[in-house]
Amino acid sequence: LNLTNPNNDTHTAGVTFVGQFLDHDMTFDTTSRLGRPTNPRRSPNARRPFFDLDSVYGDGPAGSPQLYDPADRAKFRVESGGLYEDLPREASGRAIVADPRNDENVVVAGLQAAMLLAHNHAVDLVRQAQPDLDTDDVFDEARRQLTWHYQWMILHEFVPQVVDTETC
């Protein structure tokens, strides 16, 4: 309990991490250095300012092939060598992701891994429903479905946690 930052009984710690994940989806200044103040007016944004999961998808299978399963370009690479699914990693342990900040802590990395798995599941559902689609069309449809679901979650689950309901 803190007088200047009171606890909120309606929030969990997860709200903070989801907010961090959302921030990574909308902003990325590749020129700033941690610990050094940066003028926000001169800070270039390498992200599109939309909730479109470009921090997960990168430039897609053609532009960011390292993110995708070589045996199935419609799906992401996911590692499952441990007790739980993880982000794909180089031998050094560095995550192979479109936004390196999505491996800053275990919770955000878990959100990233969940998005990879959700996309891969969407690919399976699209293929089941539309078996005649080619790989590119399957990828596009799975991405569209996951992005729309993500945007729905932001609007209906996240925003009401941080904005007064009258403002929504």
mmCIF file of the C-alpha atoms, coordinates in Angstrom:
data_MODEL
# 
_entry.id   MODEL 
# 
loop_
_atom_site.group_PDB 
_atom_site.id 
_atom_site.type_symbol 
_atom_site.label_atom_id 
_atom_site.label_alt_id 
_atom_site.label_comp_id 
_atom_site.label_asym_id 
_atom_site.label_entity_id 
_atom_site.label_seq_id 
_atom_site.pdbx_PDB_ins_code 
_atom_site.Cartn_x 
_atom_site.Cartn_y 
_atom_site.Cartn_z 
_atom_site.occupancy 
_atom_site.B_iso_or_equiv 
_atom_site.pdbx_formal_charge 
_atom_site.auth_seq_id 
_atom_site.auth_comp_id 
_atom_site.auth_asym_id 
_atom_site.auth_atom_id 
_atom_site.pdbx_PDB_model_num 
ATOM 1   C CA . LEU A 1 1   ? 0.000   0.000   0.000   1.00 0.00 ? 1   LEU A CA 1 
ATOM 2   C CA . ASN A 1 2   ? 1.456   3.293   -1.085  1.00 0.00 ? 2   ASN A CA 1 
ATOM 3   C CA . LEU A 1 3   ? -0.162  6.706   -0.740  1.00 0.00 ? 3   LEU A CA 1 
ATOM 4   C CA . THR A 1 4   ? 1.115   7.947   -4.115  1.00 0.00 ? 4   THR A CA 1 
ATOM 5   C CA . ASN A 1 5   ? 0.468   4.686   -5.980  1.00 0.00 ? 5   ASN A CA 1 
ATOM 6   C CA . PRO A 1 6   ? -2.407  2.890   -4.259  1.00 0.00 ? 6   PRO A CA 1 
ATOM 7   C CA . ASN A 1 7   ? -3.175  -0.733  -4.955  1.00 0.00 ? 7   ASN A CA 1 
ATOM 8   C CA . ASN A 1 8   ? -6.054  -1.439  -7.304  1.00 0.00 ? 8   ASN A CA 1 
ATOM 9   C CA . ASP A 1 9   ? -8.124  -4.451  -6.273  1.00 0.00 ? 9   ASP A CA 1 
ATOM 10  C CA . THR A 1 10  ? -9.457  -4.884  -9.822  1.00 0.00 ? 10  THR A CA 1 
ATOM 11  C CA . HIS A 1 11  ? -6.000  -5.271  -11.433 1.00 0.00 ? 11  HIS A CA 1 
ATOM 12  C CA . THR A 1 12  ? -3.571  -8.120  -11.444 1.00 0.00 ? 12  THR A CA 1 
ATOM 13  C CA . ALA A 1 13  ? 0.141   -7.876  -12.120 1.00 0.00 ? 13  ALA A CA 1 
ATOM 14  C CA . GLY A 1 14  ? -0.625  -9.226  -15.582 1.00 0.00 ? 14  GLY A CA 1 
ATOM 15  C CA . VAL A 1 15  ? -2.173  -5.913  -16.631 1.00 0.00 ? 15  VAL A CA 1 
ATOM 16  C CA . THR A 1 16  ? 1.289   -4.321  -16.447 1.00 0.00 ? 16  THR A CA 1 
ATOM 17  C CA . PHE A 1 17  ? 2.864   -6.995  -18.633 1.00 0.00 ? 17  PHE A CA 1 
ATOM 18  C CA . VAL A 1 18  ? 0.051   -6.951  -21.193 1.00 0.00 ? 18  VAL A CA 1 
ATOM 19  C CA . GLY A 1 19  ? 0.514   -3.175  -21.354 1.00 0.00 ? 19  GLY A CA 1 
ATOM 20  C CA . GLN A 1 20  ? 4.222   -3.691  -21.984 1.00 0.00 ? 20  GLN A CA 1 
ATOM 21  C CA . PHE A 1 21  ? 3.431   -6.173  -24.772 1.00 0.00 ? 21  PHE A CA 1 
ATOM 22  C CA . LEU A 1 22  ? 0.979   -3.684  -26.321 1.00 0.00 ? 22  LEU A CA 1 
ATOM 23  C CA . ASP A 1 23  ? 3.599   -0.938  -26.129 1.00 0.00 ? 23  ASP A CA 1 
ATOM 24  C CA . HIS A 1 24  ? 6.061   -3.161  -27.990 1.00 0.00 ? 24  HIS A CA 1 
ATOM 25  C CA . ASP A 1 25  ? 3.452   -3.661  -30.715 1.00 0.00 ? 25  ASP A CA 1 
ATOM 26  C CA . MET A 1 26  ? 3.087   0.077   -31.318 1.00 0.00 ? 26  MET A CA 1 
ATOM 27  C CA . THR A 1 27  ? 6.481   1.622   -30.603 1.00 0.00 ? 27  THR A CA 1 
ATOM 28  C CA . PHE A 1 28  ? 10.142  0.793   -31.065 1.00 0.00 ? 28  PHE A CA 1 
ATOM 29  C CA . ASP A 1 29  ? 12.959  3.327   -31.147 1.00 0.00 ? 29  ASP A CA 1 
ATOM 30  C CA . THR A 1 30  ? 16.020  1.530   -32.447 1.00 0.00 ? 30  THR A CA 1 
ATOM 31  C CA . THR A 1 31  ? 18.266  4.566   -31.842 1.00 0.00 ? 31  THR A CA 1 
ATOM 32  C CA . SER A 1 32  ? 17.689  5.175   -28.122 1.00 0.00 ? 32  SER A CA 1 
ATOM 33  C CA . ARG A 1 33  ? 19.944  3.682   -25.495 1.00 0.00 ? 33  ARG A CA 1 
ATOM 34  C CA . LEU A 1 34  ? 18.712  2.531   -22.127 1.00 0.00 ? 34  LEU A CA 1 
ATOM 35  C CA . GLY A 1 35  ? 19.600  4.877   -19.308 1.00 0.00 ? 35  GLY A CA 1 
ATOM 36  C CA . ARG A 1 36  ? 19.958  7.902   -21.580 1.00 0.00 ? 36  ARG A CA 1 
ATOM 37  C CA . PRO A 1 37  ? 17.150  10.442  -21.882 1.00 0.00 ? 37  PRO A CA 1 
ATOM 38  C CA . THR A 1 38  ? 15.731  10.770  -25.377 1.00 0.00 ? 38  THR A CA 1 
ATOM 39  C CA . ASN A 1 39  ? 13.611  13.608  -26.689 1.00 0.00 ? 39  ASN A CA 1 
ATOM 40  C CA . PRO A 1 40  ? 10.364  11.897  -27.746 1.00 0.00 ? 40  PRO A CA 1 
ATOM 41  C CA . ARG A 1 41  ? 9.900   14.393  -30.584 1.00 0.00 ? 41  ARG A CA 1 
ATOM 42  C CA . ARG A 1 42  ? 13.140  13.221  -32.172 1.00 0.00 ? 42  ARG A CA 1 
ATOM 43  C CA . SER A 1 43  ? 12.627  9.554   -31.427 1.00 0.00 ? 43  SER A CA 1 
ATOM 44  C CA . PRO A 1 44  ? 11.903  7.577   -34.613 1.00 0.00 ? 44  PRO A CA 1 
ATOM 45  C CA . ASN A 1 45  ? 9.296   4.822   -34.386 1.00 0.00 ? 45  ASN A CA 1 
ATOM 46  C CA . ALA A 1 46  ? 10.228  1.610   -36.196 1.00 0.00 ? 46  ALA A CA 1 
ATOM 47  C CA . ARG A 1 47  ? 6.742   0.191   -35.606 1.00 0.00 ? 47  ARG A CA 1 
ATOM 48  C CA . ARG A 1 48  ? 3.470   0.920   -37.297 1.00 0.00 ? 48  ARG A CA 1 
ATOM 49  C CA . PRO A 1 49  ? 1.311   2.713   -34.715 1.00 0.00 ? 49  PRO A CA 1 
ATOM 50  C CA . PHE A 1 50  ? -1.434  0.076   -34.872 1.00 0.00 ? 50  PHE A CA 1 
ATOM 51  C CA . PHE A 1 51  ? -2.306  -2.970  -32.824 1.00 0.00 ? 51  PHE A CA 1 
ATOM 52  C CA . ASP A 1 52  ? -1.439  -5.306  -35.695 1.00 0.00 ? 52  ASP A CA 1 
ATOM 53  C CA . LEU A 1 53  ? 1.055   -7.694  -34.050 1.00 0.00 ? 53  LEU A CA 1 
ATOM 54  C CA . ASP A 1 54  ? 3.943   -6.611  -36.273 1.00 0.00 ? 54  ASP A CA 1 
ATOM 55  C CA . SER A 1 55  ? 6.121   -7.078  -33.183 1.00 0.00 ? 55  SER A CA 1 
ATOM 56  C CA . VAL A 1 56  ? 5.208   -10.773 -33.468 1.00 0.00 ? 56  VAL A CA 1 
ATOM 57  C CA . TYR A 1 57  ? 4.906   -11.238 -37.243 1.00 0.00 ? 57  TYR A CA 1 
ATOM 58  C CA . GLY A 1 58  ? 7.883   -9.138  -38.291 1.00 0.00 ? 58  GLY A CA 1 
ATOM 59  C CA . ASP A 1 59  ? 7.827   -8.824  -42.052 1.00 0.00 ? 59  ASP A CA 1 
ATOM 60  C CA . GLY A 1 60  ? 6.061   -12.163 -42.528 1.00 0.00 ? 60  GLY A CA 1 
ATOM 61  C CA . PRO A 1 61  ? 7.492   -15.437 -43.848 1.00 0.00 ? 61  PRO A CA 1 
ATOM 62  C CA . ALA A 1 62  ? 9.113   -13.787 -46.882 1.00 0.00 ? 62  ALA A CA 1 
ATOM 63  C CA . GLY A 1 63  ? 10.697  -10.834 -45.056 1.00 0.00 ? 63  GLY A CA 1 
ATOM 64  C CA . SER A 1 64  ? 11.510  -12.509 -41.698 1.00 0.00 ? 64  SER A CA 1 
ATOM 65  C CA . PRO A 1 65  ? 12.001  -16.203 -42.582 1.00 0.00 ? 65  PRO A CA 1 
ATOM 66  C CA . GLN A 1 66  ? 13.989  -16.876 -39.398 1.00 0.00 ? 66  GLN A CA 1 
ATOM 67  C CA . LEU A 1 67  ? 10.756  -16.539 -37.393 1.00 0.00 ? 67  LEU A CA 1 
ATOM 68  C CA . TYR A 1 68  ? 8.902   -19.224 -39.320 1.00 0.00 ? 68  TYR A CA 1 
ATOM 69  C CA . ASP A 1 69  ? 8.963   -23.007 -39.430 1.00 0.00 ? 69  ASP A CA 1 
ATOM 70  C CA . PRO A 1 70  ? 11.046  -24.063 -42.457 1.00 0.00 ? 70  PRO A CA 1 
ATOM 71  C CA . ALA A 1 71  ? 8.834   -27.131 -42.912 1.00 0.00 ? 71  ALA A CA 1 
ATOM 72  C CA . ASP A 1 72  ? 5.644   -25.026 -42.898 1.00 0.00 ? 72  ASP A CA 1 
ATOM 73  C CA . ARG A 1 73  ? 6.067   -21.343 -43.751 1.00 0.00 ? 73  ARG A CA 1 
ATOM 74  C CA . ALA A 1 74  ? 2.513   -20.567 -42.595 1.00 0.00 ? 74  ALA A CA 1 
ATOM 75  C CA . LYS A 1 75  ? 3.547   -21.352 -38.996 1.00 0.00 ? 75  LYS A CA 1 
ATOM 76  C CA . PHE A 1 76  ? 5.951   -19.849 -36.480 1.00 0.00 ? 76  PHE A CA 1 
ATOM 77  C CA . ARG A 1 77  ? 8.904   -21.667 -35.022 1.00 0.00 ? 77  ARG A CA 1 
ATOM 78  C CA . VAL A 1 78  ? 8.285   -22.615 -31.392 1.00 0.00 ? 78  VAL A CA 1 
ATOM 79  C CA . GLU A 1 79  ? 10.623  -24.530 -29.101 1.00 0.00 ? 79  GLU A CA 1 
ATOM 80  C CA . SER A 1 80  ? 9.264   -27.150 -26.762 1.00 0.00 ? 80  SER A CA 1 
ATOM 81  C CA . GLY A 1 81  ? 12.400  -28.740 -25.400 1.00 0.00 ? 81  GLY A CA 1 
ATOM 82  C CA . GLY A 1 82  ? 11.741  -27.866 -21.766 1.00 0.00 ? 82  GLY A CA 1 
ATOM 83  C CA . LEU A 1 83  ? 8.810   -28.012 -19.392 1.00 0.00 ? 83  LEU A CA 1 
ATOM 84  C CA . TYR A 1 84  ? 6.865   -25.436 -21.417 1.00 0.00 ? 84  TYR A CA 1 
ATOM 85  C CA . GLU A 1 85  ? 6.836   -23.912 -24.863 1.00 0.00 ? 85  GLU A CA 1 
ATOM 86  C CA . ASP A 1 86  ? 9.466   -21.266 -25.443 1.00 0.00 ? 86  ASP A CA 1 
ATOM 87  C CA . LEU A 1 87  ? 10.507  -18.813 -28.073 1.00 0.00 ? 87  LEU A CA 1 
ATOM 88  C CA . PRO A 1 88  ? 12.874  -20.160 -30.702 1.00 0.00 ? 88  PRO A CA 1 
ATOM 89  C CA . ARG A 1 89  ? 16.435  -19.421 -29.644 1.00 0.00 ? 89  ARG A CA 1 
ATOM 90  C CA . GLU A 1 90  ? 19.912  -19.246 -31.080 1.00 0.00 ? 90  GLU A CA 1 
ATOM 91  C CA . ALA A 1 91  ? 22.605  -21.467 -29.540 1.00 0.00 ? 91  ALA A CA 1 
ATOM 92  C CA . SER A 1 92  ? 23.594  -18.446 -27.420 1.00 0.00 ? 92  SER A CA 1 
ATOM 93  C CA . GLY A 1 93  ? 20.107  -18.365 -25.863 1.00 0.00 ? 93  GLY A CA 1 
ATOM 94  C CA . ARG A 1 94  ? 19.085  -15.180 -27.684 1.00 0.00 ? 94  ARG A CA 1 
ATOM 95  C CA . ALA A 1 95  ? 15.447  -15.311 -28.756 1.00 0.00 ? 95  ALA A CA 1 
ATOM 96  C CA . ILE A 1 96  ? 14.631  -15.324 -32.454 1.00 0.00 ? 96  ILE A CA 1 
ATOM 97  C CA . VAL A 1 97  ? 11.793  -12.787 -32.439 1.00 0.00 ? 97  VAL A CA 1 
ATOM 98  C CA . ALA A 1 98  ? 10.754  -9.735  -34.438 1.00 0.00 ? 98  ALA A CA 1 
ATOM 99  C CA . ASP A 1 99  ? 11.127  -7.508  -31.367 1.00 0.00 ? 99  ASP A CA 1 
ATOM 100 C CA . PRO A 1 100 ? 13.936  -8.403  -28.936 1.00 0.00 ? 100 PRO A CA 1 
ATOM 101 C CA . ARG A 1 101 ? 12.086  -6.608  -26.141 1.00 0.00 ? 101 ARG A CA 1 
ATOM 102 C CA . ASN A 1 102 ? 9.523   -9.420  -26.198 1.00 0.00 ? 102 ASN A CA 1 
ATOM 103 C CA . ASP A 1 103 ? 12.140  -11.522 -24.420 1.00 0.00 ? 103 ASP A CA 1 
ATOM 104 C CA . GLU A 1 104 ? 12.917  -8.945  -21.694 1.00 0.00 ? 104 GLU A CA 1 
ATOM 105 C CA . ASN A 1 105 ? 11.198  -10.959 -18.983 1.00 0.00 ? 105 ASN A CA 1 
ATOM 106 C CA . VAL A 1 106 ? 9.523   -14.326 -18.623 1.00 0.00 ? 106 VAL A CA 1 
ATOM 107 C CA . VAL A 1 107 ? 5.968   -12.930 -18.630 1.00 0.00 ? 107 VAL A CA 1 
ATOM 108 C CA . VAL A 1 108 ? 6.322   -10.933 -21.857 1.00 0.00 ? 108 VAL A CA 1 
ATOM 109 C CA . ALA A 1 109 ? 8.199   -13.863 -23.435 1.00 0.00 ? 109 ALA A CA 1 
ATOM 110 C CA . GLY A 1 110 ? 5.267   -16.042 -22.394 1.00 0.00 ? 110 GLY A CA 1 
ATOM 111 C CA . LEU A 1 111 ? 2.831   -13.656 -24.072 1.00 0.00 ? 111 LEU A CA 1 
ATOM 112 C CA . GLN A 1 112 ? 4.971   -13.772 -27.218 1.00 0.00 ? 112 GLN A CA 1 
ATOM 113 C CA . ALA A 1 113 ? 5.042   -17.586 -27.113 1.00 0.00 ? 113 ALA A CA 1 
ATOM 114 C CA . ALA A 1 114 ? 1.259   -17.636 -26.598 1.00 0.00 ? 114 ALA A CA 1 
ATOM 115 C CA . MET A 1 115 ? 0.812   -15.519 -29.731 1.00 0.00 ? 115 MET A CA 1 
ATOM 116 C CA . LEU A 1 116 ? 3.040   -17.877 -31.714 1.00 0.00 ? 116 LEU A CA 1 
ATOM 117 C CA . LEU A 1 117 ? 1.015   -20.873 -30.539 1.00 0.00 ? 117 LEU A CA 1 
ATOM 118 C CA . ALA A 1 118 ? -2.307  -19.113 -31.142 1.00 0.00 ? 118 ALA A CA 1 
ATOM 119 C CA . HIS A 1 119 ? -1.265  -18.264 -34.711 1.00 0.00 ? 119 HIS A CA 1 
ATOM 120 C CA . ASN A 1 120 ? -0.151  -21.847 -35.353 1.00 0.00 ? 120 ASN A CA 1 
ATOM 121 C CA . HIS A 1 121 ? -3.492  -23.116 -34.040 1.00 0.00 ? 121 HIS A CA 1 
ATOM 122 C CA . ALA A 1 122 ? -5.311  -20.617 -36.277 1.00 0.00 ? 122 ALA A CA 1 
ATOM 123 C CA . VAL A 1 123 ? -3.342  -22.009 -39.246 1.00 0.00 ? 123 VAL A CA 1 
ATOM 124 C CA . ASP A 1 124 ? -4.613  -25.492 -38.402 1.00 0.00 ? 124 ASP A CA 1 
ATOM 125 C CA . LEU A 1 125 ? -8.207  -24.228 -38.147 1.00 0.00 ? 125 LEU A CA 1 
ATOM 126 C CA . VAL A 1 126 ? -7.994  -22.332 -41.440 1.00 0.00 ? 126 VAL A CA 1 
ATOM 127 C CA . ARG A 1 127 ? -6.584  -25.397 -43.207 1.00 0.00 ? 127 ARG A CA 1 
ATOM 128 C CA . GLN A 1 128 ? -9.339  -27.550 -41.761 1.00 0.00 ? 128 GLN A CA 1 
ATOM 129 C CA . ALA A 1 129 ? -12.053 -25.121 -42.885 1.00 0.00 ? 129 ALA A CA 1 
ATOM 130 C CA . GLN A 1 130 ? -10.506 -24.256 -46.266 1.00 0.00 ? 130 GLN A CA 1 
ATOM 131 C CA . PRO A 1 131 ? -8.240  -27.128 -47.406 1.00 0.00 ? 131 PRO A CA 1 
ATOM 132 C CA . ASP A 1 132 ? -7.798  -25.695 -50.913 1.00 0.00 ? 132 ASP A CA 1 
ATOM 133 C CA . LEU A 1 133 ? -5.992  -22.526 -49.794 1.00 0.00 ? 133 LEU A CA 1 
ATOM 134 C CA . ASP A 1 134 ? -2.297  -22.210 -50.582 1.00 0.00 ? 134 ASP A CA 1 
ATOM 135 C CA . THR A 1 135 ? 0.255   -21.568 -47.823 1.00 0.00 ? 135 THR A CA 1 
ATOM 136 C CA . ASP A 1 136 ? 0.348   -17.777 -48.337 1.00 0.00 ? 136 ASP A CA 1 
ATOM 137 C CA . ASP A 1 137 ? -3.431  -17.472 -48.140 1.00 0.00 ? 137 ASP A CA 1 
ATOM 138 C CA . VAL A 1 138 ? -3.563  -19.727 -45.072 1.00 0.00 ? 138 VAL A CA 1 
ATOM 139 C CA . PHE A 1 139 ? -0.957  -17.522 -43.373 1.00 0.00 ? 139 PHE A CA 1 
ATOM 140 C CA . ASP A 1 140 ? -2.824  -14.320 -44.274 1.00 0.00 ? 140 ASP A CA 1 
ATOM 141 C CA . GLU A 1 141 ? -6.156  -15.640 -42.997 1.00 0.00 ? 141 GLU A CA 1 
ATOM 142 C CA . ALA A 1 142 ? -4.659  -16.968 -39.751 1.00 0.00 ? 142 ALA A CA 1 
ATOM 143 C CA . ARG A 1 143 ? -2.919  -13.642 -39.185 1.00 0.00 ? 143 ARG A CA 1 
ATOM 144 C CA . ARG A 1 144 ? -6.144  -11.742 -39.850 1.00 0.00 ? 144 ARG A CA 1 
ATOM 145 C CA . GLN A 1 145 ? -8.087  -13.895 -37.403 1.00 0.00 ? 145 GLN A CA 1 
ATOM 146 C CA . LEU A 1 146 ? -5.464  -13.647 -34.642 1.00 0.00 ? 146 LEU A CA 1 
ATOM 147 C CA . THR A 1 147 ? -5.055  -9.898  -35.120 1.00 0.00 ? 147 THR A CA 1 
ATOM 148 C CA . TRP A 1 148 ? -8.802  -9.338  -34.901 1.00 0.00 ? 148 TRP A CA 1 
ATOM 149 C CA . HIS A 1 149 ? -9.004  -11.483 -31.765 1.00 0.00 ? 149 HIS A CA 1 
ATOM 150 C CA . TYR A 1 150 ? -6.070  -9.556  -30.261 1.00 0.00 ? 150 TYR A CA 1 
ATOM 151 C CA . GLN A 1 151 ? -7.768  -6.245  -31.026 1.00 0.00 ? 151 GLN A CA 1 
ATOM 152 C CA . TRP A 1 152 ? -11.019 -7.523  -29.494 1.00 0.00 ? 152 TRP A CA 1 
ATOM 153 C CA . MET A 1 153 ? -9.140  -8.497  -26.312 1.00 0.00 ? 153 MET A CA 1 
ATOM 154 C CA . ILE A 1 154 ? -7.540  -5.054  -26.120 1.00 0.00 ? 154 ILE A CA 1 
ATOM 155 C CA . LEU A 1 155 ? -10.886 -3.284  -26.487 1.00 0.00 ? 155 LEU A CA 1 
ATOM 156 C CA . HIS A 1 156 ? -12.990 -5.547  -24.279 1.00 0.00 ? 156 HIS A CA 1 
ATOM 157 C CA . GLU A 1 157 ? -10.506 -6.862  -21.708 1.00 0.00 ? 157 GLU A CA 1 
ATOM 158 C CA . PHE A 1 158 ? -7.502  -4.528  -21.421 1.00 0.00 ? 158 PHE A CA 1 
ATOM 159 C CA . VAL A 1 159 ? -8.883  -1.012  -21.992 1.00 0.00 ? 159 VAL A CA 1 
ATOM 160 C CA . PRO A 1 160 ? -11.637 -1.359  -19.353 1.00 0.00 ? 160 PRO A CA 1 
ATOM 161 C CA . GLN A 1 161 ? -8.906  -2.272  -16.835 1.00 0.00 ? 161 GLN A CA 1 
ATOM 162 C CA . VAL A 1 162 ? -7.031  0.993   -17.358 1.00 0.00 ? 162 VAL A CA 1 
ATOM 163 C CA . VAL A 1 163 ? -9.640  3.521   -18.535 1.00 0.00 ? 163 VAL A CA 1 
ATOM 164 C CA . ASP A 1 164 ? -12.789 4.634   -16.766 1.00 0.00 ? 164 ASP A CA 1 
ATOM 165 C CA . THR A 1 165 ? -15.788 2.859   -18.275 1.00 0.00 ? 165 THR A CA 1 
ATOM 166 C CA . GLU A 1 166 ? -17.450 6.191   -19.048 1.00 0.00 ? 166 GLU A CA 1 
ATOM 167 C CA . THR A 1 167 ? -14.430 7.105   -21.200 1.00 0.00 ? 167 THR A CA 1 
ATOM 168 C CA . CYS A 1 168 ? -14.621 3.821   -23.135 1.00 0.00 ? 168 CYS A CA 1 
# 
